[in-house]
mmCIF file with all atom_site columns, C-alpha atoms in Angstrom:
data_model
loop_
_atom_site.group_PDB
_atom_site.id
_atom_site.type_symbol
_atom_site.label_atom_id
_atom_site.label_alt_id
_atom_site.label_comp_id
_atom_site.label_asym_id
_atom_site.label_entity_id
_atom_site.label_seq_id
_atom_site.pdbx_PDB_ins_code
_atom_site.Cartn_x
_atom_site.Cartn_y
_atom_site.Cartn_z
_atom_site.occupancy
_atom_site.B_iso_or_equiv
_atom_site.pdbx_formal_charge
_atom_site.auth_seq_id
_atom_site.auth_comp_id
_atom_site.auth_asym_id
_atom_site.auth_atom_id
_atom_site.pdbx_PDB_model_num
ATOM 1   C CA . MET A 1 1   ? -6.697 -21.824 -20.956 1.00 92.00 ? 1   MET A CA 1
ATOM 2   C CA . LYS A 1 2   ? -4.914 -18.826 -20.234 1.00 96.00 ? 2   LYS A CA 1
ATOM 3   C CA . ARG A 1 3   ? -5.628 -16.762 -17.181 1.00 97.00 ? 3   ARG A CA 1
ATOM 4   C CA . THR A 1 4   ? -4.185 -13.575 -16.151 1.00 97.00 ? 4   THR A CA 1
ATOM 5   C CA . ILE A 1 5   ? -2.843 -12.985 -12.637 1.00 97.00 ? 5   ILE A CA 1
ATOM 6   C CA . SER A 1 6   ? -3.074 -9.719  -10.454 1.00 95.00 ? 6   SER A CA 1
ATOM 7   C CA . THR A 1 7   ? -1.931 -8.940  -6.973  1.00 97.00 ? 7   THR A CA 1
ATOM 8   C CA . ASP A 1 8   ? -1.810 -5.592  -5.165  1.00 96.00 ? 8   ASP A CA 1
ATOM 9   C CA . ASP A 1 9   ? 1.418  -7.075  -3.391  1.00 97.00 ? 9   ASP A CA 1
ATOM 10  C CA . ALA A 1 10  ? 3.402  -6.146  -6.582  1.00 97.00 ? 10  ALA A CA 1
ATOM 11  C CA . PRO A 1 11  ? 3.640  -3.162  -8.841  1.00 95.00 ? 11  PRO A CA 1
ATOM 12  C CA . ALA A 1 12  ? 0.456  -2.782  -11.105 1.00 93.00 ? 12  ALA A CA 1
ATOM 13  C CA . ALA A 1 13  ? 0.793  -3.439  -14.814 1.00 91.00 ? 13  ALA A CA 1
ATOM 14  C CA . VAL A 1 14  ? 1.110  0.041   -16.451 1.00 83.00 ? 14  VAL A CA 1
ATOM 15  C CA . GLY A 1 15  ? 0.603  -0.895  -19.964 1.00 88.00 ? 15  GLY A CA 1
ATOM 16  C CA . ALA A 1 16  ? -0.525 -3.577  -22.532 1.00 93.00 ? 16  ALA A CA 1
ATOM 17  C CA . TYR A 1 17  ? 0.459  -6.343  -20.412 1.00 95.00 ? 17  TYR A CA 1
ATOM 18  C CA . SER A 1 18  ? -0.325 -8.335  -17.258 1.00 96.00 ? 18  SER A CA 1
ATOM 19  C CA . GLN A 1 19  ? 1.736  -8.946  -14.083 1.00 97.00 ? 19  GLN A CA 1
ATOM 20  C CA . ALA A 1 20  ? 1.528  -12.739 -15.105 1.00 98.00 ? 20  ALA A CA 1
ATOM 21  C CA . THR A 1 21  ? -0.339 -15.345 -16.928 1.00 98.00 ? 21  THR A CA 1
ATOM 22  C CA . THR A 1 22  ? -0.836 -18.956 -16.510 1.00 97.00 ? 22  THR A CA 1
ATOM 23  C CA . ASN A 1 23  ? -2.336 -21.891 -18.243 1.00 97.00 ? 23  ASN A CA 1
ATOM 24  C CA . GLY A 1 24  ? -2.693 -23.753 -14.706 1.00 95.00 ? 24  GLY A CA 1
ATOM 25  C CA . SER A 1 25  ? 0.396  -25.602 -14.831 1.00 97.00 ? 25  SER A CA 1
ATOM 26  C CA . LEU A 1 26  ? 3.154  -22.737 -15.897 1.00 98.00 ? 26  LEU A CA 1
ATOM 27  C CA . LEU A 1 27  ? 3.162  -19.404 -14.713 1.00 98.00 ? 27  LEU A CA 1
ATOM 28  C CA . PHE A 1 28  ? 5.056  -16.492 -16.627 1.00 98.00 ? 28  PHE A CA 1
ATOM 29  C CA . THR A 1 29  ? 5.569  -13.273 -15.149 1.00 98.00 ? 29  THR A CA 1
ATOM 30  C CA . ALA A 1 30  ? 6.190  -9.970  -17.052 1.00 98.00 ? 30  ALA A CA 1
ATOM 31  C CA . GLY A 1 31  ? 9.461  -8.429  -16.228 1.00 98.00 ? 31  GLY A CA 1
ATOM 32  C CA . GLN A 1 32  ? 9.718  -6.960  -12.777 1.00 98.00 ? 32  GLN A CA 1
ATOM 33  C CA . LEU A 1 33  ? 11.495 -3.645  -12.143 1.00 97.00 ? 33  LEU A CA 1
ATOM 34  C CA . PRO A 1 34  ? 12.960 -2.682  -8.774  1.00 98.00 ? 34  PRO A CA 1
ATOM 35  C CA . LEU A 1 35  ? 9.292  -0.984  -8.262  1.00 97.00 ? 35  LEU A CA 1
ATOM 36  C CA . THR A 1 36  ? 7.570  -0.704  -5.021  1.00 97.00 ? 36  THR A CA 1
ATOM 37  C CA . THR A 1 37  ? 3.753  -1.447  -4.869  1.00 94.00 ? 37  THR A CA 1
ATOM 38  C CA . GLU A 1 38  ? 3.422  2.489   -4.166  1.00 93.00 ? 38  GLU A CA 1
ATOM 39  C CA . GLY A 1 39  ? 5.072  3.029   -7.400  1.00 92.00 ? 39  GLY A CA 1
ATOM 40  C CA . GLU A 1 40  ? 8.510  4.281   -6.256  1.00 96.00 ? 40  GLU A CA 1
ATOM 41  C CA . LEU A 1 41  ? 11.296 3.258   -8.602  1.00 96.00 ? 41  LEU A CA 1
ATOM 42  C CA . LEU A 1 42  ? 14.502 2.328   -6.739  1.00 97.00 ? 42  LEU A CA 1
ATOM 43  C CA . ASP A 1 43  ? 16.798 3.162   -9.692  1.00 95.00 ? 43  ASP A CA 1
ATOM 44  C CA . ASP A 1 44  ? 19.237 5.239   -7.348  1.00 96.00 ? 44  ASP A CA 1
ATOM 45  C CA . GLU A 1 45  ? 19.481 2.167   -4.923  1.00 98.00 ? 45  GLU A CA 1
ATOM 46  C CA . SER A 1 46  ? 22.317 -0.165  -5.013  1.00 98.00 ? 46  SER A CA 1
ATOM 47  C CA . VAL A 1 47  ? 22.113 -3.207  -7.429  1.00 98.00 ? 47  VAL A CA 1
ATOM 48  C CA . ALA A 1 48  ? 21.567 -5.577  -4.463  1.00 98.00 ? 48  ALA A CA 1
ATOM 49  C CA . THR A 1 49  ? 18.497 -3.224  -3.358  1.00 98.00 ? 49  THR A CA 1
ATOM 50  C CA . GLN A 1 50  ? 17.138 -3.432  -6.696  1.00 98.00 ? 50  GLN A CA 1
ATOM 51  C CA . THR A 1 51  ? 17.479 -6.834  -7.329  1.00 98.00 ? 51  THR A CA 1
ATOM 52  C CA . GLU A 1 52  ? 15.770 -7.682  -3.989  1.00 98.00 ? 52  GLU A CA 1
ATOM 53  C CA . GLN A 1 53  ? 12.760 -5.340  -4.895  1.00 98.00 ? 53  GLN A CA 1
ATOM 54  C CA . ALA A 1 54  ? 12.405 -7.331  -8.253  1.00 98.00 ? 54  ALA A CA 1
ATOM 55  C CA . LEU A 1 55  ? 12.744 -10.627 -6.945  1.00 98.00 ? 55  LEU A CA 1
ATOM 56  C CA . ASP A 1 56  ? 10.156 -9.602  -4.222  1.00 98.00 ? 56  ASP A CA 1
ATOM 57  C CA . ASN A 1 57  ? 7.808  -8.607  -6.764  1.00 98.00 ? 57  ASN A CA 1
ATOM 58  C CA . VAL A 1 58  ? 8.226  -11.642 -8.595  1.00 98.00 ? 58  VAL A CA 1
ATOM 59  C CA . LEU A 1 59  ? 7.782  -13.842 -5.469  1.00 98.00 ? 59  LEU A CA 1
ATOM 60  C CA . ALA A 1 60  ? 4.439  -11.722 -4.543  1.00 98.00 ? 60  ALA A CA 1
ATOM 61  C CA . ILE A 1 61  ? 3.003  -12.637 -8.052  1.00 98.00 ? 61  ILE A CA 1
ATOM 62  C CA . LEU A 1 62  ? 3.871  -16.177 -7.416  1.00 98.00 ? 62  LEU A CA 1
ATOM 63  C CA . ALA A 1 63  ? 2.108  -16.152 -3.925  1.00 98.00 ? 63  ALA A CA 1
ATOM 64  C CA . GLU A 1 64  ? -0.933 -14.868 -5.571  1.00 97.00 ? 64  GLU A CA 1
ATOM 65  C CA . GLU A 1 65  ? -1.127 -18.649 -7.131  1.00 96.00 ? 65  GLU A CA 1
ATOM 66  C CA . GLY A 1 66  ? 0.021  -20.310 -3.835  1.00 97.00 ? 66  GLY A CA 1
ATOM 67  C CA . ALA A 1 67  ? 3.396  -20.764 -5.338  1.00 97.00 ? 67  ALA A CA 1
ATOM 68  C CA . ASP A 1 68  ? 6.965  -19.630 -3.816  1.00 96.00 ? 68  ASP A CA 1
ATOM 69  C CA . ALA A 1 69  ? 10.631 -19.518 -4.758  1.00 97.00 ? 69  ALA A CA 1
ATOM 70  C CA . SER A 1 70  ? 10.890 -23.592 -4.799  1.00 96.00 ? 70  SER A CA 1
ATOM 71  C CA . ASP A 1 71  ? 8.528  -23.523 -7.819  1.00 97.00 ? 71  ASP A CA 1
ATOM 72  C CA . LEU A 1 72  ? 10.501 -21.336 -10.085 1.00 98.00 ? 72  LEU A CA 1
ATOM 73  C CA . LEU A 1 73  ? 11.795 -23.254 -13.068 1.00 98.00 ? 73  LEU A CA 1
ATOM 74  C CA . LYS A 1 74  ? 13.502 -20.457 -14.867 1.00 98.00 ? 74  LYS A CA 1
ATOM 75  C CA . VAL A 1 75  ? 14.564 -16.796 -14.035 1.00 98.00 ? 75  VAL A CA 1
ATOM 76  C CA . THR A 1 76  ? 15.852 -14.348 -16.699 1.00 98.00 ? 76  THR A CA 1
ATOM 77  C CA . ILE A 1 77  ? 17.776 -11.267 -15.416 1.00 98.00 ? 77  ILE A CA 1
ATOM 78  C CA . PHE A 1 78  ? 18.406 -8.335  -17.882 1.00 98.00 ? 78  PHE A CA 1
ATOM 79  C CA . LEU A 1 79  ? 21.060 -6.121  -16.514 1.00 98.00 ? 79  LEU A CA 1
ATOM 80  C CA . ASP A 1 80  ? 21.905 -2.745  -17.963 1.00 98.00 ? 80  ASP A CA 1
ATOM 81  C CA . ASP A 1 81  ? 25.862 -3.157  -16.894 1.00 98.00 ? 81  ASP A CA 1
ATOM 82  C CA . ILE A 1 82  ? 26.948 -6.901  -16.751 1.00 98.00 ? 82  ILE A CA 1
ATOM 83  C CA . ASP A 1 83  ? 29.818 -5.351  -14.388 1.00 98.00 ? 83  ASP A CA 1
ATOM 84  C CA . ASP A 1 84  ? 26.795 -5.460  -11.742 1.00 98.00 ? 84  ASP A CA 1
ATOM 85  C CA . PHE A 1 85  ? 26.408 -9.354  -12.204 1.00 98.00 ? 85  PHE A CA 1
ATOM 86  C CA . ASP A 1 86  ? 28.538 -10.250 -8.952  1.00 98.00 ? 86  ASP A CA 1
ATOM 87  C CA . GLU A 1 87  ? 26.508 -8.013  -6.888  1.00 98.00 ? 87  GLU A CA 1
ATOM 88  C CA . MET A 1 88  ? 23.153 -9.088  -8.384  1.00 98.00 ? 88  MET A CA 1
ATOM 89  C CA . ASN A 1 89  ? 24.339 -12.831 -8.051  1.00 97.00 ? 89  ASN A CA 1
ATOM 90  C CA . GLU A 1 90  ? 25.269 -12.359 -4.355  1.00 97.00 ? 90  GLU A CA 1
ATOM 91  C CA . THR A 1 91  ? 21.831 -10.823 -3.505  1.00 98.00 ? 91  THR A CA 1
ATOM 92  C CA . TYR A 1 92  ? 19.832 -13.364 -5.994  1.00 98.00 ? 92  TYR A CA 1
ATOM 93  C CA . GLY A 1 93  ? 21.493 -16.383 -4.247  1.00 97.00 ? 93  GLY A CA 1
ATOM 94  C CA . SER A 1 94  ? 20.275 -15.553 -0.909  1.00 97.00 ? 94  SER A CA 1
ATOM 95  C CA . TYR A 1 95  ? 16.810 -16.278 -2.352  1.00 96.00 ? 95  TYR A CA 1
ATOM 96  C CA . PHE A 1 96  ? 17.488 -20.012 -2.956  1.00 94.00 ? 96  PHE A CA 1
ATOM 97  C CA . ASP A 1 97  ? 18.846 -22.571 -0.361  1.00 86.00 ? 97  ASP A CA 1
ATOM 98  C CA . ALA A 1 98  ? 18.737 -25.433 -2.422  1.00 87.00 ? 98  ALA A CA 1
ATOM 99  C CA . GLU A 1 99  ? 17.905 -26.554 -6.144  1.00 92.00 ? 99  GLU A CA 1
ATOM 100 C CA . PRO A 1 100 ? 17.774 -23.003 -7.473  1.00 96.00 ? 100 PRO A CA 1
ATOM 101 C CA . PRO A 1 101 ? 15.942 -22.461 -10.863 1.00 98.00 ? 101 PRO A CA 1
ATOM 102 C CA . ALA A 1 102 ? 17.777 -22.563 -14.201 1.00 98.00 ? 102 ALA A CA 1
ATOM 103 C CA . ARG A 1 103 ? 18.833 -18.767 -14.803 1.00 98.00 ? 103 ARG A CA 1
ATOM 104 C CA . SER A 1 104 ? 19.984 -16.514 -17.570 1.00 98.00 ? 104 SER A CA 1
ATOM 105 C CA . ALA A 1 105 ? 21.537 -13.166 -16.915 1.00 98.00 ? 105 ALA A CA 1
ATOM 106 C CA . ILE A 1 106 ? 22.518 -11.112 -19.745 1.00 98.00 ? 106 ILE A CA 1
ATOM 107 C CA . GLU A 1 107 ? 23.347 -7.266  -20.425 1.00 98.00 ? 107 GLU A CA 1
ATOM 108 C CA . VAL A 1 108 ? 21.012 -5.042  -22.376 1.00 98.00 ? 108 VAL A CA 1
ATOM 109 C CA . GLY A 1 109 ? 21.396 -1.660  -23.869 1.00 93.00 ? 109 GLY A CA 1
ATOM 110 C CA . ASN A 1 110 ? 18.744 -0.279  -21.472 1.00 95.00 ? 110 ASN A CA 1
ATOM 111 C CA . VAL A 1 111 ? 16.276 -1.256  -18.958 1.00 96.00 ? 111 VAL A CA 1
ATOM 112 C CA . PRO A 1 112 ? 13.078 0.486   -18.704 1.00 94.00 ? 112 PRO A CA 1
ATOM 113 C CA . LYS A 1 113 ? 12.848 3.456   -16.586 1.00 94.00 ? 113 LYS A CA 1
ATOM 114 C CA . GLY A 1 114 ? 16.691 3.633   -16.012 1.00 95.00 ? 114 GLY A CA 1
ATOM 115 C CA . ALA A 1 115 ? 16.519 0.689   -13.629 1.00 97.00 ? 115 ALA A CA 1
ATOM 116 C CA . ALA A 1 116 ? 19.792 -1.567  -13.249 1.00 98.00 ? 116 ALA A CA 1
ATOM 117 C CA . LEU A 1 117 ? 17.872 -4.579  -13.904 1.00 98.00 ? 117 LEU A CA 1
ATOM 118 C CA . GLU A 1 118 ? 14.659 -6.428  -14.760 1.00 98.00 ? 118 GLU A CA 1
ATOM 119 C CA . ILE A 1 119 ? 13.582 -10.035 -13.684 1.00 98.00 ? 119 ILE A CA 1
ATOM 120 C CA . GLU A 1 120 ? 11.222 -12.407 -15.249 1.00 98.00 ? 120 GLU A CA 1
ATOM 121 C CA . ALA A 1 121 ? 10.287 -15.803 -14.304 1.00 98.00 ? 121 ALA A CA 1
ATOM 122 C CA . ILE A 1 122 ? 8.554  -19.019 -15.057 1.00 98.00 ? 122 ILE A CA 1
ATOM 123 C CA . ALA A 1 123 ? 7.330  -21.094 -12.402 1.00 98.00 ? 123 ALA A CA 1
ATOM 124 C CA . ASP A 1 124 ? 5.450  -24.605 -12.076 1.00 98.00 ? 124 ASP A CA 1
ATOM 125 C CA . VAL A 1 125 ? 2.119  -23.976 -10.286 1.00 96.00 ? 125 VAL A CA 1
ATOM 126 C CA . GLU A 1 126 ? 0.490  -27.218 -10.800 1.00 91.00 ? 126 GLU A CA 1
#
């Protein structure tokens, strides 16, 4: 049965979506922007800083279910400029010591609110 997940440790959902949903086995996050819990968009910061904030938001949502980075199965990163891949990838890699999740990184026309990237994830929470 589907259940929604919400935590004050990640930015609140501001539309017709949830921070994440789970069926008790898999957890699916909504796309996470480089947005602080206070609502500050870090769109003027480096791609590295934006990557950190978006990943920290994903991890905060996982933590609400007792999960962490090691439980991630798949991560999708939407970049507004594929030329930012190397900077994003260096920061992203620092979050995973061994056995990183499967990942896709794709360039899109635009990311919401003018951010450089948006990150969504699927995790095993069973």
